[in-house]
Coordinates of C-alpha atoms in Angstrom, one line a residue:
Chain A
M1 CA 2.6 23.9 -2.2
I2 CA 2.8 23.7 -6.0
E3 CA 6.5 23.0 -5.9
D4 CA 6.0 20.3 -3.3
I5 CA 3.4 18.6 -5.5
A6 CA 5.6 18.9 -8.5
A7 CA 8.7 17.6 -6.7
R8 CA 6.9 14.5 -5.6
F9 CA 4.6 14.1 -8.5
P10 CA 4.7 10.3 -8.8
Y11 CA 3.7 9.9 -5.2
W12 CA 0.8 12.2 -5.5
A13 CA -0.3 10.4 -8.6
T14 CA 0.0 7.2 -6.7
A15 CA -2.2 8.4 -3.9
V16 CA -4.8 9.8 -6.4
L17 CA -4.9 6.6 -8.4
M18 CA -5.2 4.5 -5.3
V19 CA -8.2 6.5 -4.1
V20 CA -9.8 6.4 -7.6
G21 CA -9.2 2.6 -7.7
L22 CA -10.6 2.0 -4.2
Y23 CA -13.7 4.1 -5.1
G24 CA -14.2 2.0 -8.2
M25 CA -13.9 -1.2 -6.3
I26 CA -16.2 -0.3 -3.5
G27 CA -18.5 2.5 -4.8
K28 CA -19.4 1.2 -8.2
R29 CA -22.2 -1.2 -8.7
N30 CA -21.2 -2.7 -12.0
L31 CA -18.9 -5.6 -11.6
V32 CA -16.8 -4.7 -14.6
K33 CA -16.2 -1.3 -13.1
K34 CA -15.1 -2.9 -9.9
L35 CA -12.6 -4.9 -11.8
I36 CA -11.3 -1.8 -13.6
G37 CA -11.0 -0.1 -10.3
M38 CA -8.9 -3.0 -9.1
N39 CA -6.6 -2.6 -12.1
I40 CA -6.2 1.1 -11.5
F41 CA -5.3 0.3 -7.9
Q42 CA -2.7 -2.2 -9.1
S43 CA -1.2 0.4 -11.5
A44 CA -0.9 2.8 -8.6
I45 CA 1.1 0.4 -6.6
I46 CA 3.3 -0.4 -9.6
L47 CA 3.9 3.3 -10.1
F48 CA 4.8 3.7 -6.4
F49 CA 7.5 1.0 -6.6
I50 CA 8.9 2.3 -9.8
A51 CA 9.0 5.9 -8.5
G52 CA 10.7 4.8 -5.4
S53 CA 13.5 3.2 -7.3
Q54 CA 14.2 6.3 -9.4
R55 CA 17.3 8.4 -8.8
D56 CA 18.1 11.8 -10.4
G57 CA 20.8 11.5 -13.0
A58 CA 21.3 7.8 -12.5
T59 CA 21.6 5.2 -15.3
L60 CA 20.6 1.7 -16.1
P61 CA 22.1 -0.9 -13.7
I62 CA 24.0 -2.7 -16.5
L63 CA 27.7 -3.2 -16.3
L64 CA 29.3 -2.5 -19.7
V65 CA 32.8 -4.0 -20.1
E66 CA 34.9 -3.4 -23.2
N67 CA 38.4 -4.8 -23.5
G68 CA 38.7 -5.2 -19.8
H69 CA 37.7 -1.6 -19.1
I70 CA 34.5 -0.9 -17.2
L71 CA 32.7 1.8 -19.1
T72 CA 29.9 2.4 -16.7
P73 CA 30.2 4.1 -13.3
V74 CA 31.3 1.9 -10.4
D75 CA 29.6 4.0 -7.7
P76 CA 26.3 2.3 -6.8
E77 CA 24.8 5.8 -6.2
L78 CA 24.7 6.3 -9.9
Y79 CA 22.4 3.4 -10.7
V80 CA 18.7 3.1 -10.6
N81 CA 17.7 0.5 -8.1
P82 CA 16.7 -2.5 -10.3
L83 CA 15.0 -4.7 -7.7
P84 CA 11.7 -2.9 -7.6
H85 CA 11.4 -3.3 -11.3
V86 CA 11.9 -7.0 -11.0
L87 CA 9.3 -7.1 -8.2
M88 CA 6.9 -5.2 -10.3
L89 CA 7.3 -7.6 -13.2
T90 CA 6.2 -10.3 -10.8
A91 CA 3.4 -8.1 -9.6
I92 CA 2.2 -7.5 -13.1
V93 CA 2.1 -11.2 -13.7
V94 CA 0.1 -11.7 -10.6
S95 CA -2.3 -8.9 -11.6
V96 CA -2.7 -10.3 -15.1
A97 CA -3.6 -13.6 -13.5
I98 CA -6.1 -12.1 -11.2
T99 CA -7.7 -10.0 -14.0
G100 CA -7.9 -13.1 -16.1
V101 CA -9.6 -15.1 -13.4
A102 CA -12.0 -12.3 -12.7
L103 CA -12.9 -11.8 -16.3
A104 CA -13.6 -15.5 -16.6
F105 CA -15.9 -15.2 -13.5
L106 CA -17.7 -12.3 -15.1
V107 CA -18.2 -14.2 -18.3
R108 CA -19.8 -17.1 -16.4
I109 CA -21.9 -14.7 -14.3
Y110 CA -23.1 -12.9 -17.4
R111 CA -24.0 -16.1 -19.2
E112 CA -26.1 -17.2 -16.3
Y113 CA -27.9 -14.0 -15.5
Q114 CA -27.4 -11.7 -18.5
D115 CA -26.6 -9.0 -16.0
L116 CA -23.5 -7.5 -14.3
D117 CA -25.1 -4.9 -12.0
E118 CA -24.4 -6.0 -8.4
E119 CA -27.8 -5.1 -6.9
S120 CA -30.0 -6.5 -9.5
L121 CA -27.8 -9.6 -9.6
L122 CA -28.3 -10.1 -5.9
K123 CA -32.0 -9.9 -6.4
K124 CA -32.0 -12.4 -9.2
V125 CA -29.8 -14.7 -7.3
R126 CA -32.1 -14.7 -4.2
Q127 CA -35.1 -15.8 -6.2
Chain B
M1 CA 17.3 -29.8 3.5
L2 CA 14.1 -27.9 3.0
A3 CA 13.9 -29.5 -0.4
A4 CA 12.0 -32.2 1.3
L5 CA 9.3 -29.7 1.9
I6 CA 9.5 -27.9 -1.4
A7 CA 9.8 -30.9 -3.6
P8 CA 6.3 -32.3 -3.0
V9 CA 5.0 -28.8 -3.2
V10 CA 6.4 -28.5 -6.7
T11 CA 5.5 -32.0 -7.9
R12 CA 1.9 -31.4 -6.7
L13 CA 1.4 -29.0 -9.5
R14 CA 0.4 -31.7 -11.9
Y15 CA -3.1 -31.2 -13.1
E16 CA -4.9 -34.1 -14.7
L17 CA -4.4 -37.1 -12.6
G18 CA -7.0 -36.1 -10.1
F19 CA -7.6 -37.5 -6.7
I20 CA -4.7 -40.0 -6.4
I21 CA -2.1 -37.4 -7.2
A22 CA -3.8 -34.9 -5.0
L23 CA -3.9 -37.2 -2.1
A24 CA -0.4 -38.4 -2.6
G25 CA 0.8 -34.9 -2.9
V26 CA -0.9 -33.6 0.2
G27 CA -0.1 -36.8 2.2
L28 CA 3.6 -36.5 1.2
S29 CA 3.8 -32.9 2.2
A30 CA 2.1 -33.7 5.5
I31 CA 4.7 -36.4 6.1
A32 CA 7.4 -34.0 4.9
S33 CA 6.3 -31.3 7.2
A34 CA 6.0 -33.7 10.2
W35 CA 9.5 -34.7 9.4
A36 CA 10.5 -31.1 9.2
L37 CA 9.0 -30.5 12.6
F38 CA 11.0 -33.3 14.2
Y39 CA 14.1 -32.1 12.3
V40 CA 13.7 -28.6 13.7
L41 CA 13.0 -29.9 17.1
D42 CA 16.3 -31.8 17.0
T43 CA 18.7 -29.5 15.2
G44 CA 17.1 -26.0 15.1
T45 CA 15.8 -23.8 12.3
M46 CA 16.2 -24.9 8.7
Y47 CA 17.2 -22.5 6.0
Y48 CA 17.0 -23.1 2.3
N49 CA 18.2 -20.6 -0.3
L50 CA 16.1 -20.8 -3.4
G51 CA 18.2 -21.1 -6.5
G52 CA 21.4 -21.2 -4.4
W53 CA 21.5 -17.4 -3.8
A54 CA 22.5 -16.4 -0.4
P55 CA 19.7 -14.7 1.7
P56 CA 20.0 -11.0 1.3
V57 CA 20.1 -11.3 -2.5
G58 CA 18.0 -14.4 -3.1
I59 CA 14.8 -15.7 -1.7
E60 CA 15.1 -17.6 1.5
Y61 CA 12.9 -20.3 3.0
V62 CA 13.0 -20.5 6.7
V63 CA 11.3 -23.2 8.7
D64 CA 11.4 -22.8 12.4
L65 CA 9.4 -24.4 15.1
I66 CA 6.3 -22.3 14.5
S67 CA 6.2 -22.6 10.8
A68 CA 6.8 -26.3 10.9
F69 CA 4.0 -26.6 13.5
V70 CA 1.5 -24.6 11.3
A71 CA 2.6 -26.5 8.2
V72 CA 1.9 -29.9 9.9
I73 CA -1.6 -28.7 10.9
V74 CA -2.4 -27.4 7.5
T75 CA -1.2 -30.3 5.5
S76 CA -2.6 -33.0 7.7
V77 CA -6.0 -31.4 8.1
A78 CA -6.0 -30.9 4.3
T79 CA -5.2 -34.6 3.8
L80 CA -8.1 -35.8 5.9
V81 CA -10.4 -33.3 4.3
I82 CA -9.5 -34.3 0.8
I83 CA -10.1 -38.0 1.6
G84 CA -13.4 -37.2 3.2
T85 CA -14.8 -34.9 0.5
R86 CA -13.9 -37.1 -2.5
R87 CA -17.5 -38.1 -3.0
W88 CA -18.6 -34.5 -2.8
A89 CA -15.9 -33.5 -5.3
D90 CA -17.1 -36.3 -7.6
R91 CA -20.7 -35.0 -7.4
E92 CA -20.0 -31.3 -7.6
A93 CA -17.2 -31.1 -10.1
S94 CA -17.6 -34.4 -12.0
D95 CA -16.8 -33.0 -15.4
R96 CA -13.8 -31.0 -14.3
L97 CA -12.2 -33.1 -11.6
G98 CA -8.7 -32.6 -13.0
S99 CA -8.8 -28.8 -12.7
F100 CA -10.6 -29.1 -9.4
Y101 CA -7.8 -31.0 -7.8
G102 CA -5.3 -28.8 -9.6
L103 CA -6.8 -25.8 -7.9
V104 CA -6.8 -27.7 -4.6
M105 CA -3.1 -28.4 -5.0
L106 CA -2.4 -24.8 -6.0
L107 CA -4.2 -23.6 -2.9
I108 CA -2.2 -25.8 -0.6
T109 CA 1.0 -25.0 -2.4
G110 CA 0.3 -21.3 -1.8
L111 CA -0.5 -21.9 1.8
V112 CA 2.6 -24.0 2.5
G113 CA 4.7 -21.5 0.6
M114 CA 3.4 -18.7 2.8
I115 CA 4.2 -20.6 5.8
A116 CA 7.8 -21.5 4.7
T117 CA 8.9 -18.3 3.1
G118 CA 11.4 -15.9 4.7
D119 CA 10.9 -13.2 2.2
L120 CA 8.3 -10.4 2.3
F121 CA 7.6 -10.2 -1.4
N122 CA 7.6 -14.0 -1.8
L123 CA 4.9 -14.1 0.8
F124 CA 2.8 -11.8 -1.3
V125 CA 3.2 -14.1 -4.3
F126 CA 2.2 -17.2 -2.4
L127 CA -0.7 -15.3 -0.8
E128 CA -2.0 -14.5 -4.3
I129 CA -1.5 -18.0 -5.5
S130 CA -3.5 -19.5 -2.7
S131 CA -6.1 -16.8 -2.9
L132 CA -6.6 -17.2 -6.6
A133 CA -7.1 -20.9 -6.2
G134 CA -9.5 -20.2 -3.4
Y135 CA -11.6 -17.7 -5.4
S136 CA -11.8 -20.2 -8.3
L137 CA -12.8 -23.1 -6.0
I138 CA -15.5 -21.1 -4.4
F139 CA -16.7 -20.0 -7.8
L140 CA -17.2 -23.6 -8.8
G141 CA -20.3 -23.6 -6.6
G142 CA -22.3 -21.7 -9.3
G143 CA -25.4 -19.5 -8.5
R144 CA -24.8 -17.4 -5.5
A145 CA -21.3 -18.8 -5.0
M146 CA -20.3 -17.0 -8.2
L147 CA -21.2 -13.6 -6.7
A148 CA -19.6 -14.6 -3.4
G149 CA -16.5 -15.7 -5.2
F150 CA -16.3 -12.4 -7.2
R151 CA -16.8 -10.3 -4.1
Y152 CA -14.1 -12.4 -2.3
L153 CA -11.9 -11.8 -5.3
I154 CA -12.3 -8.0 -5.2
L155 CA -11.9 -7.8 -1.4
G156 CA -9.1 -10.3 -1.3
S157 CA -7.2 -8.4 -4.0
I158 CA -7.6 -5.2 -2.0
G159 CA -6.0 -7.1 0.9
G160 CA -3.2 -8.5 -1.2
L161 CA -2.5 -5.1 -2.7
F162 CA -2.5 -3.3 0.6
Y163 CA 0.0 -5.8 1.8
M164 CA 2.2 -5.2 -1.2
L165 CA 2.1 -1.5 -0.7
G166 CA 3.1 -1.9 2.9
V167 CA 6.0 -4.1 1.8
G168 CA 6.9 -1.3 -0.6
F169 CA 7.2 1.2 2.3
L170 CA 9.3 -1.2 4.3
Y171 CA 11.5 -2.0 1.3
F172 CA 12.2 1.7 0.6
S173 CA 13.0 2.3 4.3
T174 CA 15.3 -0.7 4.7
G175 CA 16.4 -1.7 1.3
T176 CA 15.8 -5.4 1.9
L177 CA 12.9 -7.9 1.6
N178 CA 14.4 -10.6 3.8
M179 CA 12.3 -10.9 7.0
A180 CA 15.2 -11.4 9.4
E181 CA 17.2 -8.6 7.9
T182 CA 14.2 -6.2 7.9
Q183 CA 14.0 -6.8 11.6
D184 CA 17.6 -6.0 12.2
L185 CA 17.5 -2.8 10.1
L186 CA 14.2 -1.5 11.5
T187 CA 15.5 -1.5 15.1
N188 CA 17.7 1.4 14.2
D189 CA 14.9 3.8 13.5
P190 CA 11.6 2.8 15.1
T191 CA 9.8 6.1 14.6
A192 CA 10.1 6.7 10.9
R193 CA 6.8 7.7 9.3
S194 CA 7.2 5.5 6.2
V195 CA 7.7 2.4 8.3
Q196 CA 4.6 3.2 10.3
A197 CA 2.7 3.7 7.1
G198 CA 4.0 0.3 5.8
A199 CA 3.0 -1.4 9.0
A200 CA -0.4 0.0 8.8
F201 CA -0.9 -1.1 5.2
I202 CA 0.4 -4.6 5.9
F203 CA -1.9 -5.1 8.8
V204 CA -5.0 -3.9 6.9
G205 CA -4.0 -6.3 4.1
L206 CA -3.4 -9.3 6.3
G207 CA -6.5 -8.4 8.3
L208 CA -8.6 -8.7 5.2
K209 CA -7.2 -12.1 4.4
M210 CA -7.7 -13.2 8.0
A211 CA -11.2 -11.8 8.2
I212 CA -10.9 -9.7 11.3
V213 CA -14.2 -8.1 12.1
P214 CA -14.8 -5.0 10.0
L215 CA -13.0 -6.8 7.2
H216 CA -14.9 -10.0 7.3
L217 CA -17.6 -9.2 4.8
W218 CA -16.4 -11.7 2.2
L219 CA -16.4 -14.7 4.5
P220 CA -20.0 -15.7 5.3
D221 CA -21.2 -15.8 1.7
A222 CA -18.1 -17.5 0.5
Y223 CA -18.3 -20.2 3.1
T224 CA -22.1 -20.7 2.8
F225 CA -22.4 -21.0 -1.0
A226 CA -19.1 -22.7 -1.9
P227 CA -19.3 -26.3 -2.8
S228 CA -19.2 -28.6 0.2
S229 CA -15.9 -30.1 -0.9
V230 CA -14.5 -26.6 -1.0
N231 CA -15.7 -25.0 2.2
T232 CA -14.7 -28.0 4.2
L233 CA -11.2 -27.5 2.9
I234 CA -11.0 -23.7 3.0
A235 CA -12.7 -23.0 6.3
P236 CA -10.2 -24.8 8.6
I237 CA -7.0 -23.7 7.0
M238 CA -7.1 -20.6 4.9
T239 CA -7.8 -17.8 7.4
K240 CA -5.4 -19.6 9.8
V241 CA -2.5 -19.1 7.4
G242 CA -3.5 -15.4 7.3
A243 CA -3.3 -15.4 11.1
Y244 CA 0.0 -17.2 10.9
A245 CA 1.4 -14.5 8.6
M246 CA 0.2 -11.9 11.1
I247 CA 2.1 -13.7 13.9
R248 CA 5.1 -13.9 11.6
M249 CA 5.0 -10.1 11.3
F250 CA 5.0 -9.7 15.0
L251 CA 7.8 -12.2 15.7
S252 CA 10.2 -11.9 12.9
V253 CA 9.6 -8.8 10.7
F254 CA 9.0 -5.9 13.1
P255 CA 11.3 -5.4 16.0
D256 CA 10.3 -6.5 19.4
G257 CA 7.6 -4.2 20.8
Y258 CA 7.5 -2.0 17.7
L259 CA 3.9 -2.8 17.0
K260 CA 2.9 -1.9 20.5
D261 CA 4.9 1.3 21.0
A262 CA 5.4 3.0 17.7
L263 CA 2.0 2.1 16.2
P264 CA -0.9 0.7 18.2
V265 CA -1.4 -2.2 15.9
A266 CA -1.5 -4.7 18.7
D267 CA -4.1 -2.7 20.6
A268 CA -6.2 -2.4 17.4
L269 CA -6.1 -6.1 16.9
L270 CA -7.0 -6.6 20.5
V271 CA -10.0 -4.3 20.4
L272 CA -11.2 -5.6 17.0
G273 CA -10.7 -9.1 18.2
L274 CA -12.8 -8.6 21.3
I275 CA -15.6 -7.0 19.2
G276 CA -15.3 -9.8 16.7
I277 CA -15.7 -12.6 19.3
I278 CA -19.0 -11.2 20.4
F279 CA -20.2 -10.2 17.0
G280 CA -19.4 -13.5 15.4
S281 CA -21.0 -15.5 18.2
V282 CA -24.1 -13.4 18.3
A283 CA -24.5 -13.5 14.5
A284 CA -24.0 -17.2 14.5
M285 CA -26.8 -17.7 17.0
S286 CA -29.4 -16.2 14.6
Q287 CA -28.4 -18.2 11.5
K288 CA -30.7 -20.8 10.1
D289 CA -28.3 -22.3 7.7
I290 CA -25.7 -24.4 9.5
R291 CA -22.9 -23.5 7.1
R292 CA -23.6 -19.8 7.6
M293 CA -23.6 -20.4 11.3
L294 CA -20.3 -22.1 11.2
A295 CA -18.9 -19.3 9.0
Y296 CA -19.9 -16.7 11.7
S297 CA -18.4 -18.9 14.3
S298 CA -15.2 -18.9 12.3
I299 CA -15.2 -15.2 12.5
S300 CA -15.5 -15.3 16.2
Q301 CA -12.8 -17.9 16.6
I302 CA -10.4 -16.0 14.3
A303 CA -11.1 -13.0 16.5
L304 CA -9.9 -15.0 19.5
I305 CA -6.7 -15.7 17.6
A306 CA -6.4 -11.9 17.0
V307 CA -6.9 -11.2 20.7
G308 CA -4.1 -13.6 21.5
I309 CA -1.8 -11.8 19.0
G310 CA -3.0 -8.4 20.2
L311 CA -2.1 -9.1 23.8
G312 CA 1.5 -9.3 22.5
T313 CA 2.8 -11.2 25.4
P314 CA 4.4 -14.6 24.9
L315 CA 1.5 -16.3 26.6
G316 CA -0.9 -14.5 24.3
L317 CA 1.0 -15.7 21.3
V318 CA 1.0 -19.3 22.6
A319 CA -2.8 -19.0 23.0
A320 CA -3.1 -17.7 19.4
L321 CA -0.9 -20.4 17.9
L322 CA -2.6 -23.1 19.9
H323 CA -5.9 -21.8 18.8
I324 CA -4.8 -21.9 15.2
M325 CA -4.3 -25.6 15.6
N326 CA -7.4 -26.2 17.6
H327 CA -9.6 -24.2 15.4
A328 CA -8.3 -25.9 12.3
V329 CA -9.1 -29.3 13.7
M330 CA -12.4 -28.3 15.3
K331 CA -13.7 -26.5 12.2
A332 CA -12.6 -29.3 10.0
T333 CA -14.6 -31.7 12.2
L334 CA -17.7 -29.6 12.2
F335 CA -17.6 -28.8 8.5
M336 CA -16.9 -32.5 7.6
A337 CA -19.8 -33.6 9.7
T338 CA -22.0 -31.0 8.1
A339 CA -20.9 -32.1 4.7
S340 CA -21.6 -35.7 5.5
V341 CA -25.1 -34.9 6.8
R342 CA -25.7 -32.9 3.7
F343 CA -24.3 -35.7 1.5
S344 CA -26.6 -38.3 2.8
S345 CA -29.7 -36.3 3.4
G346 CA -29.4 -32.9 1.8
I347 CA -30.0 -31.1 5.1
T348 CA -28.5 -27.7 5.6
Q349 CA -31.0 -26.0 7.8
V350 CA -30.5 -26.1 11.6
S351 CA -34.1 -26.9 12.2
D352 CA -34.0 -30.0 10.0
F353 CA -31.4 -31.6 12.2
S354 CA -33.9 -33.1 14.5
G355 CA -33.3 -36.8 15.2
I356 CA -30.4 -37.0 12.9
G357 CA -28.2 -38.0 15.8
R358 CA -29.7 -41.5 16.0
R359 CA -29.6 -42.0 12.3
M360 CA -26.0 -40.9 11.8
P361 CA -24.3 -41.8 15.2
F362 CA -20.7 -41.6 14.1
T363 CA -21.0 -38.3 12.1
M364 CA -23.0 -36.6 14.8
G365 CA -20.7 -38.1 17.5
S366 CA -17.8 -36.4 15.9
F367 CA -19.8 -33.2 15.5
T368 CA -20.5 -33.3 19.2
L369 CA -16.8 -33.7 19.9
G370 CA -16.0 -30.8 17.7
A371 CA -18.7 -28.8 19.3
L372 CA -17.6 -29.6 22.8
A373 CA -14.1 -28.6 21.8
M374 CA -15.4 -25.3 20.4
I375 CA -17.2 -24.5 23.6
G376 CA -14.2 -25.4 25.6
I377 CA -15.1 -28.4 27.7
P378 CA -11.8 -29.4 29.4
P379 CA -10.4 -32.6 27.8
A380 CA -11.0 -31.3 24.3
T381 CA -8.7 -28.8 22.7
G382 CA -10.7 -25.6 22.7
F383 CA -10.5 -25.3 26.4
F384 CA -6.7 -25.0 26.5
S385 CA -6.3 -22.2 24.1
K386 CA -9.0 -20.3 25.8
W387 CA -7.3 -21.1 29.1
Y388 CA -4.1 -19.6 27.8
A389 CA -5.9 -16.6 26.4
V390 CA -7.5 -15.9 29.8
Q391 CA -4.2 -16.4 31.6
A392 CA -2.5 -14.0 29.2
G393 CA -5.3 -11.5 29.8
I394 CA -4.9 -11.8 33.6
E395 CA -1.1 -11.5 33.3
S396 CA -1.3 -8.2 31.4
S397 CA -4.3 -7.0 33.5
Q398 CA -6.6 -6.8 30.5
W399 CA -9.8 -7.8 32.3
V400 CA -12.0 -7.2 29.4
V401 CA -10.2 -10.1 27.6
V402 CA -11.0 -12.5 30.5
V403 CA -14.6 -11.5 30.5
V404 CA -15.1 -11.7 26.7
V405 CA -13.3 -15.0 26.3
L406 CA -15.4 -16.6 29.0
A407 CA -18.6 -15.0 27.6
S408 CA -17.7 -16.3 24.1
S409 CA -17.7 -19.9 25.5
L410 CA -21.1 -19.3 26.7
L411 CA -22.3 -17.9 23.4
T412 CA -20.6 -20.7 21.5
A413 CA -22.5 -23.2 23.7
V414 CA -25.8 -21.4 22.9
Y415 CA -25.5 -21.7 19.1
L416 CA -23.9 -25.2 19.0
F417 CA -26.3 -26.7 21.5
R418 CA -29.2 -25.7 19.3
I419 CA -27.9 -28.3 16.8
L420 CA -27.0 -30.9 19.4
E421 CA -30.4 -30.5 21.0
S422 CA -32.4 -31.1 17.9
A423 CA -30.0 -33.8 16.7
Y424 CA -30.3 -35.9 19.8
L425 CA -33.4 -34.9 21.7
H426 CA -35.9 -34.3 19.1
P427 CA -37.7 -37.1 17.2
L428 CA -36.7 -37.8 13.7
N429 CA -38.4 -35.4 11.4
L430 CA -39.4 -37.2 8.3
E431 CA -41.0 -34.1 6.7
P432 CA -38.4 -31.5 6.6
S433 CA -39.8 -28.1 7.3
H434 CA -37.7 -26.4 4.6
S435 CA -36.8 -27.5 1.2
H436 CA -33.6 -29.5 1.3
D437 CA -31.6 -26.9 -0.4
N438 CA -31.5 -24.4 -3.1
P439 CA -32.6 -26.5 -6.1
E440 CA -30.2 -24.8 -8.6
E441 CA -27.4 -25.6 -6.2
F442 CA -28.0 -29.3 -6.4
G443 CA -27.8 -31.8 -9.2
E444 CA -30.7 -33.9 -10.4
T445 CA -29.6 -36.9 -8.4
E446 CA -29.9 -35.0 -5.1
Q447 CA -33.5 -34.2 -5.7
K448 CA -34.5 -37.8 -6.3
L449 CA -33.2 -38.9 -2.9
T450 CA -36.2 -39.1 -0.6
F451 CA -35.6 -37.9 2.9
E452 CA -36.3 -41.2 4.7
A453 CA -34.1 -43.2 2.5
A454 CA -31.3 -40.7 2.7
A455 CA -31.1 -40.0 6.5
R456 CA -28.6 -42.8 7.1
E457 CA -25.0 -42.9 8.0
A458 CA -22.7 -41.4 5.4
P459 CA -20.4 -43.6 3.3
I460 CA -17.5 -45.1 5.2
D461 CA -14.8 -43.0 3.6
M462 CA -16.5 -39.8 4.7
V463 CA -17.1 -41.1 8.2
V464 CA -13.6 -42.2 9.0
P465 CA -11.9 -38.9 8.4
T466 CA -14.7 -37.1 10.3
V467 CA -14.3 -39.4 13.3
L468 CA -10.5 -39.2 13.1
L469 CA -10.8 -35.4 13.2
G470 CA -13.3 -35.6 16.1
V471 CA -11.0 -37.9 18.1
A472 CA -8.1 -35.6 17.2
T473 CA -9.8 -32.7 19.0
V474 CA -9.6 -34.7 22.2
V475 CA -6.2 -36.3 21.7
L476 CA -4.6 -32.9 20.9
G477 CA -6.3 -31.5 23.9
V478 CA -4.8 -34.1 26.2
L479 CA -1.4 -33.6 24.5
N480 CA -1.5 -29.8 24.5
A481 CA 1.0 -29.5 27.4
V482 CA 3.5 -31.4 25.3
I483 CA 2.9 -29.2 22.3
V484 CA 3.1 -26.0 24.3
I485 CA 6.2 -26.8 26.2
H486 CA 8.2 -28.4 23.4
I487 CA 7.1 -26.5 20.3
L488 CA 5.3 -23.2 21.0
E489 CA 7.2 -21.8 23.9
P490 CA 10.7 -22.4 22.5
G491 CA 9.4 -21.3 19.1
I492 CA 8.3 -17.9 20.4
A493 CA 11.3 -17.2 22.6

């Protein structure tokens, strides 16, 4: 059991972070906490992609050539898969954009109602 | 080749020039997608490799019959809506028209991108582009719209992230993000756990974007409190593109029959769709605010599309795709008419509609056409997609589908006739029973308009698009056989 968890630690961490994030988004009443939950969820997914691309004993996928000799291994098995990293760069950009928009929303909401608690906000809005 | 479709998408990203650029951009892309549709009809599927990289490495755009078809619907409906809601936009976003139209353009760019892309991760990026623009547009409404927009943002992001996680599972099991290649590689091993997990995540994610029933919570508030210029634009097209992405998963990402046999996604969609049809209609019947009523009716119509997809037979998919078109046109008509009525009289409550039919004959005439199409009276479009759905249900002996689809027509009639009845049969009510609208939601000018002076036909540039859309529901209904035989059936085969 313990070895199993240790061997797949990143995936367990992903699962835990996802659940924490989901709880934050759905269970918390404060809107900022919801946003933080969303960010945790995003990090979990980024961790998942990066962990999936990892290989034991593999190196960076960069081809080093010196005087016509290839210094780095030719066997693709010895490289870390670079594509997920690229995807995650895009995903990070997307998540920054979402966070930015959400924070801007929160600023507007707070200026209007001086409140960020969901339930009391709903009450104020209904009046 | 596809550059014709991409180019306007890219040039539309200019921010400051407002309405003209927006209109030109959307109009151009409508023309481009119509051209693309005819091109595909003539010569077959178009491929365009972004940046010149060949498909498995680079991102590929694929336009086949179905995507061209959906793109034409989305862009042309958007064009008409943008013309028709210009006055609303002027009123609601007068100080930031530039960014308003910028967001509209981003929204449509995202949607067209989702339709055209042939790459799983690229679809996620476009999904988030369109959603972000959608959140911000809804947020412009102020007041309750801000809360609705924030809630939509949180739920929509959950959807997008679930989708991305699912794509991750698929990527690690196949090593590719290209849709066509994923389909080839997945056939080899249809029972792998990770693929199943991926499929499940993808469907929850897209289901949220599409607002299938247990995942619909963001929709009613967002549609009700968004500015009129925004909900008229978002309601007809946004969830449709989610539905299109779902169909795309069935047709060209997962192997044939995978989603029925390996994982009961299709059955889940079917059951949730059936529940959604009933739930949406019943909820719509009890709403006082017409926008909220239309929002619930959207949920029930989306559920009908889900049922079509869930049946999984070619006929079911035809019904779903046809209903994507029909619902886009019908909902655009209804929301446009509602926006026009609200524009000239400030009415949003169902009970205040009495007598309005005589004061605004063209607007309410189109509303009636849209309503008849929604209910499914034969010459109008709604009838045919329901017809195909029922046929597909009979064909696969799912009798519940037949019963529920027919019942939904009846329920739709109940909630739409409430409006038609008061609009045409009741005398004009000069003292509205409710306040016109939430005061904060409205500008000062709105409050000054007296009811009698205001209950008149809307300005001509609002009426014309509304009437066009209303007429389109009938014309498309008459032409539906042509569409089904030439576009949808070969597209699905």
